[in-house]
Amino acid sequence: MTTRARRSQQDRTKATTDALLSTARGLFVEQGFAGTSLGAICERAGVTRGAFYHHFSNKEQIFREVYTAEQQALVAVVRRAFRAQDDPWDGVIAGGRTLLESSLEPAVRKITLVEAPVALDWNAMRGIHAGCKEQLRTGLTIAVEAGCIPARPLAPLTSLLYGAICESALDLAHAADERATLRDTLSQLELLLIGAAGRQTPGCAHRS
Amino acid sequence: MTTRARRSQQDRTKATTDALLSTARGLFVEQGFAGTSLGAICERAGVTRGAFYHHFSNKEQIFREVYTAEQQALVAVVRRAFRAQDDPWDGVIAGGRTLLESSLEPAVRKITLVEAPVALDWNAMRGIHAGCKEQLRTGLTIAVEAGCIPARPLAPLTSLLYGAICESALDLAHAADERATLRDTLSQLELLLIGAAGRQTPGCAHRS
DNA sequence: GAGAAACATACAGACAGCATGCATCTCAGC
DNA sequence: GCTGAGATGCATGCTGTCTGTATGTTTCTC
C-alpha cells in the first residue's frame, strides 16, 4: 500500500473518466479520430486500456462524448447571442456571427466540423439533440412567427445558412490574414441573410 | 501456358488498376474510407494485395485517385451549365443549381463531401486543382468583371455559397420527400444569391 | 469479510505496409 | 524468327500496430 490518499469510488471514476476525456479531446484535435489510438489516449491519461474499457464501450463512444460536450458549449454561446437581441431577426444574425466566430477555435473546428461527420454517422449526430443547426432553425422559426421575415421552407434555408457558416469556418483556418478574412466573411454573410430575409431588414422588435 | 490471351503490359496494367479503382470506389461509397480494408478491395477486384502495392503506394493514394476522378466529372458538368448561360450571373445560378443536383448522387456525396475531408487533409484537397469550389469562384469572378454584380471579397463569398450547397446536398440525403425538398432548397438558394448580388438581378448579358 | 466496483494484464483477430520471390512480357542481338 | 537477359506485373508471407474481449487483481463499500 502506497501513501496514496483514499478516494471514494465516485472520485476515482470521475478522475479517470475526466483524464480520458480531456486527453482524448486533445489527441482527436491533433491527430483526428482515426489517427488517434486508444493506447495513446490511455498512456497520456496515465491509465491502462483496461480502465478505458471499464468506463467506455469503445472508441466511438468516447468521441461521441467529447463531441457532445463541444456541441453543448457551442449551443450555449450561440443561444446567448440570439437572446441578447430584441429583434429575432437580429438574433439570427448575431447567432450566425457568433457561431462563425466560435468555430474559429481550432479544437471546435476539427472536432465538430471535420471529424464528427465521419466518426459518427448521420443518425448518431442527429441523435445529439440541440446542436447548433437546430438552434439556428429555432431562431429562424421565431423570426418567422414574429413576422420579421416571410414564411419560408425553413429546413432547407437552415441547411444552406448552416453550411455556409461551417464551410467558411473551415476555410478561415487557412486564410493568410484571419482577422481581415473574418471581417469580409461576416459582411458577405449579412448580404446572404438580407437575401434570405427578402427585405432590407427594417427591424421588427416583437419577441414571441 | 494456358489458353489465356496474350496481353501487353499496358493492357494488364490498365485492367488491374481499373478493377482496383472501380471496386475501391464502390467500397468507399458503401463503407467509407476507414471502413474499407485493402483486403476487401483486392478480393473483390480479383487481385492480391501485392498487385495493389505494385500500382499504388498506399490506401490514401487510391482514394485520392478516386476522388480526383469524381471531382473532374463534377467540374465538367458544372462548367457546362455555367457556359450555357449568356449572362455570367445566370451562369453562377445555373452552376450552383447543377452542383446541388449532381451532389444528390449518393456516390458523389459520400466520396466528395463526407469522406474526402478526413481521408485527405486540407492541403491534399487543395492540391487537386480545379475543384468545384474553384469553379464557383471563377464564375463569380467573371460575373464581377462583367459588371453583373458589384466587386466583392470573392474568396469568402465563394466559401459561403459552396458550403451552403454542400450542406444542403448532405441534408437532402435524409429528406423524406427528396423532390420537394430539392425544389425548396433551390428556391431558397436563389434568395441567397439575390442577396449576394445585391440587386434584383435585371440581367447583364456581356460575356468576358 | 463478502460482494461490488475499478482497474490491470493477457490474448485473439484484423489490418496496413514491406520484402522477397515467381510469372509474364519486351526487346536487342543474332 | 529465335533466344535469353532484364524489366514489369503480380503473389505470398511476415511484422508491427490496433481494437476489442476475457480474465485476473486491487481497492472500496457496507
XYZ file of C-alpha atoms (C1' of nucleotides) in Angstrom:
476
model
C 0.000 0.000 0.000
C 1.488 3.314 -1.016
C 0.857 6.636 0.633
C -1.863 7.229 -1.959
C -4.859 9.021 -0.468
C -8.004 7.006 -0.048
C -10.620 8.082 -2.514
C -14.238 7.245 -2.898
C -15.255 5.202 -5.922
C -17.049 8.240 -7.302
C -13.901 10.296 -7.079
C -11.843 7.573 -8.722
C -14.319 7.240 -11.554
C -14.556 10.948 -12.124
C -10.800 11.365 -12.077
C -10.137 8.662 -14.667
C -13.016 9.497 -16.987
C -12.112 13.176 -16.858
C -8.499 12.361 -17.630
C -9.523 10.107 -20.509
C -11.989 12.617 -21.917
C -9.650 15.568 -21.832
C -6.637 13.758 -23.270
C -8.854 12.145 -25.888
C -10.128 15.565 -26.867
C -6.585 16.836 -27.242
C -5.481 13.907 -29.359
C -8.590 13.974 -31.551
C -7.856 17.622 -32.265
C -4.201 16.946 -33.008
C -4.461 13.719 -34.983
C -8.086 13.162 -35.815
C -10.294 10.236 -34.860
C -8.699 7.545 -36.988
C -5.214 8.818 -36.259
C -5.646 8.548 -32.514
C -5.107 5.146 -30.922
C -6.642 4.089 -27.649
C -3.163 3.222 -26.496
C -2.052 6.799 -26.977
C -5.062 8.145 -25.114
C -4.547 5.803 -22.178
C -0.824 6.345 -21.965
C -1.201 10.100 -21.911
C -4.037 9.829 -19.387
C -1.913 7.618 -17.170
C -4.267 4.642 -17.149
C -4.363 1.283 -18.894
C -6.665 0.185 -21.678
C -8.475 -1.974 -19.195
C -9.552 1.123 -17.329
C -10.705 2.668 -20.571
C -12.911 -0.277 -21.471
C -14.323 -0.285 -17.981
C -15.742 3.210 -18.494
C -16.352 3.387 -22.250
C -17.734 0.776 -24.553
C -15.454 1.655 -27.457
C -13.526 4.368 -29.224
C -16.580 5.788 -30.930
C -18.325 6.323 -27.640
C -15.607 8.469 -26.132
C -15.552 10.533 -29.289
C -19.295 10.925 -29.072
C -18.984 12.212 -25.524
C -16.257 14.649 -26.471
C -18.344 15.836 -29.391
C -21.499 16.195 -27.323
C -19.726 18.366 -24.766
C -18.347 20.510 -27.561
C -21.757 20.955 -29.118
C -23.420 21.873 -25.864
C -20.851 24.546 -25.162
C -21.273 25.964 -28.652
C -25.049 25.973 -28.454
C -24.963 27.806 -25.166
C -22.854 30.580 -26.626
C -24.970 30.915 -29.756
C -28.211 30.896 -27.816
C -26.934 33.662 -25.572
C -26.070 35.788 -28.607
C -29.520 35.192 -30.059
C -31.319 36.152 -26.881
C -29.280 39.275 -26.397
C -31.121 40.854 -29.325
C -34.625 42.273 -29.094
C -35.478 41.628 -32.734
C -35.492 37.869 -33.518
C -34.037 38.508 -36.943
C -31.204 40.470 -35.412
C -30.856 37.478 -33.113
C -30.380 35.168 -36.091
C -27.730 37.462 -37.485
C -25.989 37.691 -34.138
C -26.216 33.929 -33.691
C -24.712 33.264 -37.088
C -21.949 35.698 -36.393
C -21.239 34.100 -33.039
C -21.271 30.594 -34.476
C -18.756 31.611 -37.093
C -16.511 33.277 -34.565
C -16.722 30.340 -32.169
C -15.837 27.934 -34.937
C -12.544 29.705 -35.370
C -11.251 27.863 -32.338
C -9.173 25.078 -33.932
C -10.403 22.453 -31.484
C -14.042 23.233 -32.145
C -13.486 23.261 -35.857
C -11.625 19.984 -36.004
C -13.940 18.020 -33.745
C -17.329 19.348 -34.715
C -16.791 20.095 -38.384
C -14.157 17.722 -39.698
C -14.056 14.563 -37.617
C -17.587 14.201 -36.356
C -19.274 13.602 -39.732
C -17.034 10.582 -40.325
C -16.515 9.224 -36.814
C -20.238 9.395 -36.155
C -22.789 8.545 -38.764
C -25.606 10.889 -39.677
C -28.113 9.355 -37.320
C -25.723 9.459 -34.377
C -25.140 13.150 -34.977
C -28.813 13.773 -35.407
C -29.382 11.998 -32.101
C -27.281 14.527 -30.226
C -30.143 16.926 -29.998
C -29.938 20.662 -29.665
C -26.987 21.036 -31.989
C -26.112 24.404 -33.453
C -28.027 23.707 -36.606
C -31.142 23.044 -34.594
C -30.533 26.276 -32.735
C -30.291 28.193 -35.977
C -33.527 26.705 -37.161
C -35.245 27.641 -33.931
C -34.096 31.207 -34.387
C -35.470 31.302 -37.904
C -38.762 29.857 -36.734
C -39.134 32.541 -34.108
C -38.253 35.220 -36.655
C -40.980 33.968 -38.983
C -43.544 33.686 -36.206
C -42.759 37.220 -35.110
C -43.354 38.400 -38.644
C -39.796 39.593 -39.156
C -39.415 37.615 -42.373
C -41.993 35.992 -44.622
C -42.844 32.321 -44.165
C -40.234 30.119 -45.809
C -39.288 26.449 -46.083
C -37.091 26.653 -43.012
C -35.387 23.273 -43.142
C -33.690 23.928 -46.484
C -32.879 27.509 -45.527
C -31.349 26.328 -42.271
C -29.110 23.858 -44.095
C -27.979 26.487 -46.548
C -27.059 29.017 -43.883
C -25.521 26.472 -41.546
C -23.412 25.028 -44.344
C -22.336 28.488 -45.409
C -21.096 29.277 -41.928
C -19.352 25.932 -41.372
C -17.526 25.926 -44.677
C -16.374 29.466 -44.045
C -15.100 28.466 -40.628
C -13.083 25.664 -42.191
C -11.707 27.987 -44.802
C -10.752 30.622 -42.280
C -8.347 28.122 -40.770
C -6.092 28.544 -43.785
C -6.607 32.212 -44.525
C -3.490 34.324 -44.700
C -4.994 37.184 -42.717
C -7.557 35.658 -40.432
C -8.907 38.908 -38.995
C -9.469 40.537 -42.372
C -10.997 37.410 -43.859
C -13.333 37.053 -40.905
C -14.485 40.619 -41.394
C -15.137 40.048 -45.097
C -16.886 36.760 -44.403
C -19.224 38.414 -41.938
C -20.054 41.172 -44.396
C -20.876 38.674 -47.128
C -22.852 36.524 -44.704
C -25.007 39.513 -43.891
C -25.655 40.022 -47.594
C -26.888 36.451 -47.855
C -29.064 36.928 -44.806
C -30.574 40.030 -46.344
C -31.421 37.897 -49.316
C -32.944 35.282 -47.055
C -34.991 37.944 -45.320
C -36.268 39.159 -48.647
C -36.244 42.741 -47.416
C -33.865 45.445 -46.220
C -34.323 44.376 -42.578
C -36.058 47.463 -41.175
C -36.438 45.705 -37.833
C -39.436 44.257 -36.031
C -38.922 44.147 -32.335
C -41.667 41.832 -31.128
C -40.465 38.773 -29.277
C -42.591 35.699 -29.031
C 0.770 -21.858 -70.752
C -2.976 -21.727 -70.590
C -5.270 -20.586 -73.331
C -5.193 -17.141 -71.780
C -4.916 -14.419 -74.365
C -1.582 -12.672 -74.562
C -1.854 -9.159 -73.329
C 0.558 -6.305 -73.476
C 1.894 -4.972 -70.192
C -0.114 -1.807 -70.786
C -3.303 -3.812 -71.092
C -2.541 -5.800 -67.979
C -1.807 -2.670 -66.003
C -4.909 -0.908 -67.196
C -7.095 -3.899 -66.436
C -5.921 -4.296 -62.857
C -5.792 -0.616 -61.981
C -9.239 -0.102 -63.457
C -10.580 -3.046 -61.491
C -8.997 -1.746 -58.306
C -10.209 1.799 -58.835
C -13.776 0.866 -59.596
C -14.175 -1.644 -56.784
C -12.440 0.757 -54.405
C -14.883 3.455 -55.401
C -17.800 1.157 -54.700
C -16.491 0.108 -51.312
C -15.598 3.639 -50.275
C -19.159 4.652 -51.060
C -20.633 1.710 -49.174
C -18.356 1.616 -46.126
C -16.315 4.796 -46.116
C -12.555 5.155 -46.242
C -11.699 3.806 -42.797
C -14.283 1.051 -43.085
C -12.831 -0.319 -46.281
C -9.869 -2.668 -45.998
C -7.355 -3.197 -48.742
C -8.069 -6.882 -48.461
C -11.700 -6.286 -49.309
C -10.816 -4.128 -52.302
C -8.363 -6.656 -53.666
C -10.598 -9.638 -53.089
C -13.497 -8.014 -54.893
C -11.211 -6.840 -57.685
C -9.856 -10.368 -58.085
C -6.216 -9.487 -57.414
C -3.894 -9.782 -54.418
C -2.571 -7.097 -52.153
C 0.779 -7.472 -53.848
C -0.751 -6.281 -57.078
C -2.278 -3.371 -55.266
C 1.018 -2.223 -53.805
C 2.643 -2.552 -57.167
C 0.347 0.106 -58.614
C -0.496 2.285 -55.631
C 1.726 3.488 -52.859
C -0.910 3.153 -50.148
C -4.584 3.279 -49.319
C -4.710 7.038 -49.287
C -3.390 7.265 -52.802
C -6.112 5.121 -54.342
C -8.691 7.199 -52.534
C -7.095 10.335 -53.872
C -7.355 8.993 -57.410
C -10.986 8.030 -56.952
C -11.702 11.449 -55.510
C -9.873 13.261 -58.285
C -11.854 11.475 -60.961
C -15.064 12.308 -59.146
C -14.151 15.969 -58.903
C -13.206 16.228 -62.554
C -16.511 14.764 -63.624
C -18.397 17.152 -61.377
C -16.458 20.181 -62.549
C -17.139 19.326 -66.158
C -20.879 19.217 -65.541
C -20.921 22.450 -63.577
C -18.781 24.269 -66.105
C -21.091 23.211 -68.901
C -24.066 24.588 -67.001
C -22.258 27.860 -66.413
C -21.291 28.282 -70.052
C -24.767 27.509 -71.291
C -25.918 30.885 -69.969
C -25.273 34.180 -71.697
C -25.303 36.237 -68.531
C -22.419 35.253 -66.206
C -24.577 35.785 -63.160
C -27.189 33.475 -64.581
C -24.293 31.107 -65.156
C -23.412 31.202 -61.472
C -27.000 30.458 -60.559
C -27.168 27.625 -63.083
C -23.834 26.273 -61.871
C -24.930 26.285 -58.254
C -28.126 24.567 -59.180
C -26.289 21.940 -61.173
C -23.759 21.341 -58.412
C -26.541 20.775 -55.942
C -28.378 18.419 -58.249
C -25.206 16.480 -59.059
C -24.399 16.112 -55.402
C -27.623 14.218 -54.913
C -25.947 11.175 -56.375
C -25.115 9.146 -53.251
C -21.687 8.141 -54.526
C -20.688 11.713 -55.268
C -21.978 12.891 -51.945
C -20.244 10.249 -49.876
C -16.878 10.480 -51.574
C -16.541 14.181 -52.216
C -18.414 15.589 -49.247
C -18.116 13.134 -46.389
C -15.009 11.015 -46.765
C -12.612 13.268 -48.609
C -12.191 15.898 -45.888
C -10.976 13.230 -43.473
C -9.172 10.791 -45.759
C -7.280 13.640 -47.395
C -6.003 16.595 -45.461
C -6.759 20.152 -46.446
C -3.630 20.625 -48.478
C -4.157 17.424 -50.432
C -7.646 18.534 -51.348
C -6.433 21.987 -52.218
C -3.817 20.388 -54.431
C -6.424 18.735 -56.591
C -6.864 21.854 -58.618
C -9.952 22.892 -60.489
C -12.354 21.564 -57.896
C -15.952 22.673 -57.876
C -15.285 25.379 -55.377
C -12.651 26.843 -57.633
C -15.114 26.679 -60.481
C -17.690 28.589 -58.472
C -15.160 31.232 -57.670
C -14.210 31.580 -61.308
C -17.848 32.106 -62.178
C -18.180 34.807 -59.561
C -15.032 36.495 -60.801
C -16.367 36.616 -64.337
C -19.675 37.968 -63.081
C -17.903 40.788 -61.268
C -15.660 41.569 -64.195
C -18.667 41.702 -66.488
C -20.280 44.174 -64.146
C -23.168 41.880 -63.262
C -22.591 42.276 -59.549
C -20.550 44.802 -57.579
C -16.999 43.992 -56.584
C -16.933 41.783 -53.515
C -14.458 39.800 -51.435
C -14.899 36.720 -53.559
C -12.998 34.149 -51.531
C -15.290 34.452 -48.501
C -18.375 34.652 -50.667
C -17.302 31.533 -52.528
C -16.874 29.604 -49.302
C -20.254 30.698 -48.041
C -22.083 29.679 -51.194
C -20.145 26.462 -51.674
C -20.754 25.439 -48.079
C -24.427 26.256 -48.382
C -24.754 23.998 -51.388
C -22.733 21.110 -49.945
C -24.509 21.048 -46.620
C -27.829 21.076 -48.411
C -26.730 18.179 -50.551
C -25.870 16.195 -47.440
C -29.166 17.054 -45.865
C -31.131 16.108 -48.926
C -29.868 12.567 -48.483
C -32.136 12.183 -45.470
C -35.101 14.231 -46.575
C -38.460 12.497 -46.509
C -39.532 13.893 -49.860
C -36.402 14.453 -51.861
C -38.022 16.110 -54.869
C -39.980 18.629 -52.845
C -37.032 19.420 -50.612
C -34.786 19.911 -53.616
C -37.290 22.362 -55.075
C -37.457 24.318 -51.825
C -33.696 24.275 -51.427
C -33.237 25.709 -54.893
C -35.751 28.463 -54.231
C -34.005 29.446 -51.007
C -30.614 29.262 -52.669
C -31.776 31.755 -55.237
C -32.858 34.088 -52.459
C -29.364 33.939 -51.008
C -27.863 34.571 -54.403
C -30.077 37.601 -54.847
C -28.689 38.839 -51.573
C -25.169 38.147 -52.789
C -25.868 40.036 -55.991
C -27.103 42.993 -54.014
C -29.732 43.746 -56.630
C -32.822 42.258 -58.208
C -30.742 40.654 -60.987
C -32.065 42.521 -64.014
C -29.529 40.744 -66.230
C -26.329 41.935 -67.900
C -25.517 39.862 -70.918
C -21.901 40.779 -71.618
C -19.550 37.835 -71.562
C -15.862 38.368 -70.996
C -15.117 -10.308 5.474
C -18.209 -10.648 1.370
C -19.505 -8.548 -2.601
C -19.065 -4.980 -5.939
C -16.685 -1.666 -8.444
C -12.275 -0.042 -10.506
C -8.508 -1.294 -12.768
C -4.614 -4.368 -14.949
C -2.944 -7.969 -17.954
C -3.072 -11.426 -21.425
C -4.805 -12.655 -25.557
C -7.282 -13.050 -30.265
C -8.426 -11.290 -34.673
C -7.890 -7.788 -38.232
C -5.333 -4.608 -40.700
C -1.519 -1.722 -43.323
C 2.576 -1.931 -45.287
C 7.001 -4.243 -46.638
C 10.200 -7.841 -48.582
C 11.116 -11.330 -51.233
C 10.306 -14.456 -54.895
C 7.860 -16.110 -59.067
C 5.446 -15.308 -63.623
C 4.896 -12.731 -67.623
C 6.279 -9.574 -71.038
C 9.747 -6.809 -74.008
C 13.353 -6.226 -76.985
C 18.163 -6.264 -78.545
C 21.253 -9.205 -80.876
C 21.878 -12.895 -83.675
C 12.086 -15.848 -86.335
C 14.541 -17.287 -82.082
C 16.627 -16.564 -77.622
C 17.939 -15.006 -73.308
C 18.603 -11.123 -70.128
C 16.389 -7.566 -67.963
C 12.138 -5.163 -66.768
C 7.495 -5.220 -65.296
C 3.380 -7.273 -63.168
C 1.914 -9.865 -59.527
C 1.658 -13.355 -55.315
C 2.809 -14.857 -50.686
C 4.478 -14.468 -46.162
C 5.956 -11.607 -42.389
C 5.975 -7.713 -38.898
C 4.227 -4.207 -36.056
C 0.115 -1.961 -34.580
C -4.521 -1.586 -33.478
C -9.266 -2.662 -31.445
C -11.900 -5.304 -28.542
C -12.538 -9.242 -25.096
C -11.732 -12.335 -21.203
C -9.959 -12.982 -17.115
C -7.283 -11.837 -13.049
C -6.110 -8.461 -9.246
C -6.640 -4.454 -6.350
C -9.498 -1.079 -3.990
C -13.596 0.420 -1.959
C -18.300 -0.177 0.471
C -21.310 -1.941 3.731
